Amino acid sequence: MTERIHLRAGGVSLVLDSSDGRLPAVLHWGADLGDVSAEGLASLAAATAPVVVPSSPDAPVRVSLVPEASTGYLGRPGLTGSRAGRDWSPRWAVVGVERSGDLVTYRAEDAACGLRLVVEVELTPQGLVRTRASVTNEGADDFEVGELLVMLPVPRRAREVLDLAGGWGSERHPQRTPWVIGQHRREGRAGRTGFDAPTVLHVGVPGFGFGSGEVWGVHVAWSGNHVHTAERTASGVQVVGGGELLLPGEGRLAPGQTYAGPWVYGSWGEGLDAVARRFHAWLRARPGHPGVERPVTLNVWEAVYFDHSLDRLKHLADLAAQVGIERFVLDDGWFGSRRDDTRGLGDWVVSPEVWPDGLAPLVDHVRGLGMQFGLWVEPEMVNLDSDVARAHPEWVMQPGYGRLPVEARHQQVLNLTIPEAYAHVRDQLLAVLRGNDIAYLKWDHNRDLVDAGGPDGSPAVHAQTLAAYRLMDELRAAFPGLEIESCSSGGGRIDLEVLQRTERVWVSDVMDPHERQRMLRWTGQLLPPELLGSHIASAQSPTTGRAHDLTFRASTAVFGHLGVEWDLAAASPDELAELGAWIGWWKEHRAALLGGDLVRVDVPEGDAWVHGVVTPERAIFSVGSGSSGPVSHLGDVVLPGLDPEVEYDVRPVIPASPPFLFGMPEWFAGVRLSGRVLTTVGLRCPVMPPDQVLLVEAVRCG
Ligand code: DGJ
């Protein structure tokens, strides 16, 4: 089997080499190499062939997409596992290579180990690498997969690692370190994607930023336990990739069974924006991807919490319609005995106590006002104080020692791997959906999976993750057009696999715009703005205690799928009018705000930002400072992403109250400048006090 394959798309080349009949090695992943002949590929292979060095195997160690220890590679092997201590170091022989467009499938086997491996590699039209591996047990006894990672090599000039970390209400802080020898291994053990997920694990040339410096980023698309890793070996190999983190027994394969790992995505670019835009472009090209006409949403959680009163909610709906809101979402508290977070979870039946006539009076009112109706659910969870847990205590995930997992938010995890439990939840949800005109589910997931055992107590995070996907898929199949928002106490479940069945993510429970600036900036590294739930909340944030004016709250939130999460009944008429003006402006500009290319500027002044969205006709930028100093001098701010050959009319945008600024730059009266000038010289910025945003619009002339 001799194959060298050059995939080219979106300015990227990926060269795969299985010419020695072994698993594919990546000869190049990065900038487009142009047309390369078969001889050219052979020369490339010769030019980059590994060499034999002293005190190493006599044959050069070639690192493939699933690195093999049997070659003498001393980094982490792609496949770990054994058949009770045997068949633990496969040496794969490729037995088939199929190419369908830009998807290449490698079939390999190791007859001695009784294993088969399939590696799929695709280069999407947007230049995004998608790859995954699956292993099949061909032997007569069980084989237990410990880990199956797919790893992509990167050149030695990549010397820094940047990924994200965080916690509840504090999602997506960037962390940057030198890439030293060893593993930068990020494990997600929360049974959900996690607040602390790397989201995208990048390696790049020293000092890479939003707009410059070569960067390679990987994302493991999986909502259960996962691993992202960047490894540099002492022998000079550098790889990035990941896979699922399997708990003991989760990877056990009976004879004939297959374990399929998650898709691992790789994005290369000059700067982080280029890396992000490949993810965005790929998502946007999917059939069924939400367009730019996202409905402005009101979520009533922070207005009423568990206190559901029909009159109050109808009044909120009236006010919502008045300010231009298009979707009304009823959050937690509508079902069973759920009057607080200690009980009722898992009983997906409209509470007769709170809703004696069902949800219809509210749904009809909302629909009558021309808004869609959305509903909160948390289908994977249960309070022990619930009808379902009382009737079926055995449906609660537990480790099998006669004890339950520690409680979190007074709740446990309902074992959806038990067919009866799954059917119970599905049927209750289907009945609610059938009985009410519901366009949207806010799908929550409020605890980590700790000691999450299946029916026999063995770990079942893998199976539970698949069951959650299946449940979403089934509900959507039954109700085509039903949208789902992925929420997990905020941004705890944001990954590209859950995004195959959801249209929005809840970025964080914290809507304090000071925090949201960072959260939107970095969640945008994976997802485009139309998928980011972005709400204007009350002046004082209930989660941080900080207060901000409406201009800062709104001008922060408009760079996402806009919503409101504020007790509108407590807002003054002036505030409602101002909010209405912002919503009106957002609707007018959502095509650009949600359809443009993301651009971010590397601002030397630490806690300041310049970011924007650019379409061929119009660009909208946000310039601001979160600095705790008294004022912030940003000087001349460049606006990237514009067409250098085009002239733009530039002006500040003030949909409602102006931001609090010092100094009135001359260009505020309007100025016409070329894209080249705006991206190289920029505009003089007024002095920005902390937590203020200036919006700037550049409209193509003619
Ligand atoms: C956590 C979510 O992130 C909140 O927005 C809200 O839906 C609560 N759960 C409800 O319990």
PDB file of N, CA, C and O in Angstrom, residues 184-215:
ATOM      1  N   HIS A 184       1.871  18.934  28.087  1.00  0.00           N
ATOM      2  CA  HIS A 184       0.894  19.878  28.627  1.00  0.00           C
ATOM      3  C   HIS A 184      -0.429  19.155  28.425  1.00  0.00           C
ATOM      4  O   HIS A 184      -1.002  19.170  27.341  1.00  0.00           O
ATOM      5  N   ARG A 185      -0.860  18.454  29.441  1.00  0.00           N
ATOM      6  CA  ARG A 185      -2.007  17.556  29.297  1.00  0.00           C
ATOM      7  C   ARG A 185      -3.165  18.102  30.103  1.00  0.00           C
ATOM      8  O   ARG A 185      -3.069  18.284  31.310  1.00  0.00           O
ATOM      9  N   ARG A 186      -4.267  18.376  29.422  1.00  0.00           N
ATOM     10  CA  ARG A 186      -5.452  18.921  30.081  1.00  0.00           C
ATOM     11  C   ARG A 186      -6.513  17.824  30.106  1.00  0.00           C
ATOM     12  O   ARG A 186      -6.975  17.375  29.062  1.00  0.00           O
ATOM     13  N   GLU A 187      -6.877  17.416  31.284  1.00  0.00           N
ATOM     14  CA  GLU A 187      -7.877  16.365  31.423  1.00  0.00           C
ATOM     15  C   GLU A 187      -9.185  16.961  31.904  1.00  0.00           C
ATOM     16  O   GLU A 187      -9.194  17.723  32.870  1.00  0.00           O
ATOM     17  N   GLY A 188     -10.248  16.614  31.251  1.00  0.00           N
ATOM     18  CA  GLY A 188     -11.583  17.003  31.704  1.00  0.00           C
ATOM     19  C   GLY A 188     -12.226  15.778  32.323  1.00  0.00           C
ATOM     20  O   GLY A 188     -12.530  14.814  31.617  1.00  0.00           O
ATOM     21  N   ARG A 189     -12.425  15.810  33.620  1.00  0.00           N
ATOM     22  CA  ARG A 189     -12.975  14.647  34.325  1.00  0.00           C
ATOM     23  C   ARG A 189     -14.334  14.955  34.927  1.00  0.00           C
ATOM     24  O   ARG A 189     -14.751  14.303  35.882  1.00  0.00           O
ATOM     25  N   ALA A 190     -14.990  15.992  34.423  1.00  0.00           N
ATOM     26  CA  ALA A 190     -16.240  16.452  35.034  1.00  0.00           C
ATOM     27  C   ALA A 190     -17.464  15.753  34.453  1.00  0.00           C
ATOM     28  O   ALA A 190     -18.583  16.010  34.875  1.00  0.00           O
ATOM     29  N   GLY A 191     -17.255  14.875  33.466  1.00  0.00           N
ATOM     30  CA  GLY A 191     -18.412  14.241  32.846  1.00  0.00           C
ATOM     31  C   GLY A 191     -19.228  15.203  32.015  1.00  0.00           C
ATOM     32  O   GLY A 191     -20.342  14.918  31.586  1.00  0.00           O
ATOM     33  N   ARG A 192     -18.682  16.375  31.817  1.00  0.00           N
ATOM     34  CA  ARG A 192     -19.247  17.362  30.884  1.00  0.00           C
ATOM     35  C   ARG A 192     -18.033  18.057  30.269  1.00  0.00           C
ATOM     36  O   ARG A 192     -16.900  17.841  30.716  1.00  0.00           O
ATOM     37  N   THR A 193     -18.262  18.890  29.282  1.00  0.00           N
ATOM     38  CA  THR A 193     -17.120  19.532  28.632  1.00  0.00           C
ATOM     39  C   THR A 193     -16.304  20.291  29.672  1.00  0.00           C
ATOM     40  O   THR A 193     -15.075  20.235  29.686  1.00  0.00           O
ATOM     41  N   GLY A 194     -17.016  20.997  30.559  1.00  0.00           N
ATOM     42  CA  GLY A 194     -16.336  21.589  31.712  1.00  0.00           C
ATOM     43  C   GLY A 194     -16.028  23.062  31.553  1.00  0.00           C
ATOM     44  O   GLY A 194     -15.700  23.548  30.476  1.00  0.00           O
ATOM     45  N   PHE A 195     -16.112  23.751  32.679  1.00  0.00           N
ATOM     46  CA  PHE A 195     -15.732  25.174  32.707  1.00  0.00           C
ATOM     47  C   PHE A 195     -14.242  25.329  32.426  1.00  0.00           C
ATOM     48  O   PHE A 195     -13.786  26.363  31.959  1.00  0.00           O
ATOM     49  N   ASP A 196     -13.494  24.301  32.817  1.00  0.00           N
ATOM     50  CA  ASP A 196     -12.039  24.399  32.736  1.00  0.00           C
ATOM     51  C   ASP A 196     -11.507  23.805  31.438  1.00  0.00           C
ATOM     52  O   ASP A 196     -10.305  23.599  31.309  1.00  0.00           O
ATOM     53  N   ALA A 197     -12.385  23.509  30.484  1.00  0.00           N
ATOM     54  CA  ALA A 197     -11.916  22.896  29.234  1.00  0.00           C
ATOM     55  C   ALA A 197     -10.977  23.855  28.508  1.00  0.00           C
ATOM     56  O   ALA A 197     -11.174  25.068  28.554  1.00  0.00           O
ATOM     57  N   PRO A 198      -9.973  23.304  27.822  1.00  0.00           N
ATOM     58  CA  PRO A 198      -9.090  24.183  27.047  1.00  0.00           C
ATOM     59  C   PRO A 198      -9.834  24.890  25.908  1.00  0.00           C
ATOM     60  O   PRO A 198      -9.382  25.898  25.397  1.00  0.00           O
ATOM     61  N   THR A 199     -10.963  24.327  25.509  1.00  0.00           N
ATOM     62  CA  THR A 199     -11.770  24.815  24.375  1.00  0.00           C
ATOM     63  C   THR A 199     -10.972  24.656  23.085  1.00  0.00           C
ATOM     64  O   THR A 199     -11.365  23.887  22.218  1.00  0.00           O
ATOM     65  N   VAL A 200      -9.898  25.403  22.927  1.00  0.00           N
ATOM     66  CA  VAL A 200      -8.948  25.124  21.851  1.00  0.00           C
ATOM     67  C   VAL A 200      -7.559  25.168  22.494  1.00  0.00           C
ATOM     68  O   VAL A 200      -7.233  26.133  23.178  1.00  0.00           O
ATOM     69  N   LEU A 201      -6.801  24.120  22.295  1.00  0.00           N
ATOM     70  CA  LEU A 201      -5.420  24.088  22.796  1.00  0.00           C
ATOM     71  C   LEU A 201      -4.507  24.492  21.638  1.00  0.00           C
ATOM     72  O   LEU A 201      -4.469  23.822  20.614  1.00  0.00           O
ATOM     73  N   HIS A 202      -3.814  25.621  21.826  1.00  0.00           N
ATOM     74  CA  HIS A 202      -2.974  26.154  20.745  1.00  0.00           C
ATOM     75  C   HIS A 202      -1.501  25.977  21.065  1.00  0.00           C
ATOM     76  O   HIS A 202      -1.096  26.094  22.222  1.00  0.00           O
ATOM     77  N   VAL A 203      -0.727  25.791  20.022  1.00  0.00           N
ATOM     78  CA  VAL A 203       0.722  25.961  20.129  1.00  0.00           C
ATOM     79  C   VAL A 203       1.116  26.884  18.989  1.00  0.00           C
ATOM     80  O   VAL A 203       0.477  26.883  17.939  1.00  0.00           O
ATOM     81  N   GLY A 204       2.137  27.705  19.228  1.00  0.00           N
ATOM     82  CA  GLY A 204       2.498  28.631  18.162  1.00  0.00           C
ATOM     83  C   GLY A 204       3.876  29.206  18.349  1.00  0.00           C
ATOM     84  O   GLY A 204       4.569  28.914  19.339  1.00  0.00           O
ATOM     85  N   VAL A 205       4.244  30.023  17.383  1.00  0.00           N
ATOM     86  CA  VAL A 205       5.567  30.654  17.438  1.00  0.00           C
ATOM     87  C   VAL A 205       5.569  31.671  18.586  1.00  0.00           C
ATOM     88  O   VAL A 205       4.512  32.180  18.968  1.00  0.00           O
ATOM     89  N   PRO A 206       6.735  31.957  19.146  1.00  0.00           N
ATOM     90  CA  PRO A 206       6.752  32.849  20.299  1.00  0.00           C
ATOM     91  C   PRO A 206       6.036  34.167  20.014  1.00  0.00           C
ATOM     92  O   PRO A 206       6.234  34.784  18.973  1.00  0.00           O
ATOM     93  N   GLY A 207       5.165  34.564  20.930  1.00  0.00           N
ATOM     94  CA  GLY A 207       4.489  35.851  20.814  1.00  0.00           C
ATOM     95  C   GLY A 207       3.286  35.866  19.901  1.00  0.00           C
ATOM     96  O   GLY A 207       2.749  36.933  19.605  1.00  0.00           O
ATOM     97  N   PHE A 208       2.830  34.709  19.438  1.00  0.00           N
ATOM     98  CA  PHE A 208       1.680  34.743  18.516  1.00  0.00           C
ATOM     99  C   PHE A 208       0.512  35.472  19.183  1.00  0.00           C
ATOM    100  O   PHE A 208       0.339  35.435  20.402  1.00  0.00           O
ATOM    101  N   GLY A 209      -0.258  36.154  18.352  1.00  0.00           N
ATOM    102  CA  GLY A 209      -1.370  36.944  18.888  1.00  0.00           C
ATOM    103  C   GLY A 209      -2.616  36.728  18.049  1.00  0.00           C
ATOM    104  O   GLY A 209      -2.714  35.768  17.282  1.00  0.00           O
ATOM    105  N   PHE A 210      -3.557  37.663  18.177  1.00  0.00           N
ATOM    106  CA  PHE A 210      -4.797  37.508  17.407  1.00  0.00           C
ATOM    107  C   PHE A 210      -4.529  37.610  15.915  1.00  0.00           C
ATOM    108  O   PHE A 210      -5.087  36.871  15.121  1.00  0.00           O
ATOM    109  N   GLY A 211      -3.648  38.549  15.559  1.00  0.00           N
ATOM    110  CA  GLY A 211      -3.496  38.825  14.132  1.00  0.00           C
ATOM    111  C   GLY A 211      -2.224  38.291  13.514  1.00  0.00           C
ATOM    112  O   GLY A 211      -2.077  38.334  12.291  1.00  0.00           O
ATOM    113  N   SER A 212      -1.305  37.788  14.285  1.00  0.00           N
ATOM    114  CA  SER A 212      -0.034  37.375  13.683  1.00  0.00           C
ATOM    115  C   SER A 212       0.593  36.223  14.456  1.00  0.00           C
ATOM    116  O   SER A 212       0.240  35.958  15.614  1.00  0.00           O
ATOM    117  N   GLY A 213       1.522  35.589  13.767  1.00  0.00           N
ATOM    118  CA  GLY A 213       2.244  34.465  14.362  1.00  0.00           C
ATOM    119  C   GLY A 213       1.546  33.155  14.025  1.00  0.00           C
ATOM    120  O   GLY A 213       0.337  33.022  14.204  1.00  0.00           O
ATOM    121  N   GLU A 214       2.344  32.208  13.549  1.00  0.00           N
ATOM    122  CA  GLU A 214       1.738  30.923  13.170  1.00  0.00           C
ATOM    123  C   GLU A 214       1.226  30.187  14.404  1.00  0.00           C
ATOM    124  O   GLU A 214       1.931  30.065  15.405  1.00  0.00           O
ATOM    125  N   VAL A 215       0.017  29.666  14.302  1.00  0.00           N
ATOM    126  CA  VAL A 215      -0.622  28.967  15.415  1.00  0.00           C
ATOM    127  C   VAL A 215      -1.303  27.699  14.904  1.00  0.00           C
ATOM    128  O   VAL A 215      -1.910  27.710  13.835  1.00  0.00           O
TER     129      VAL A 215
END
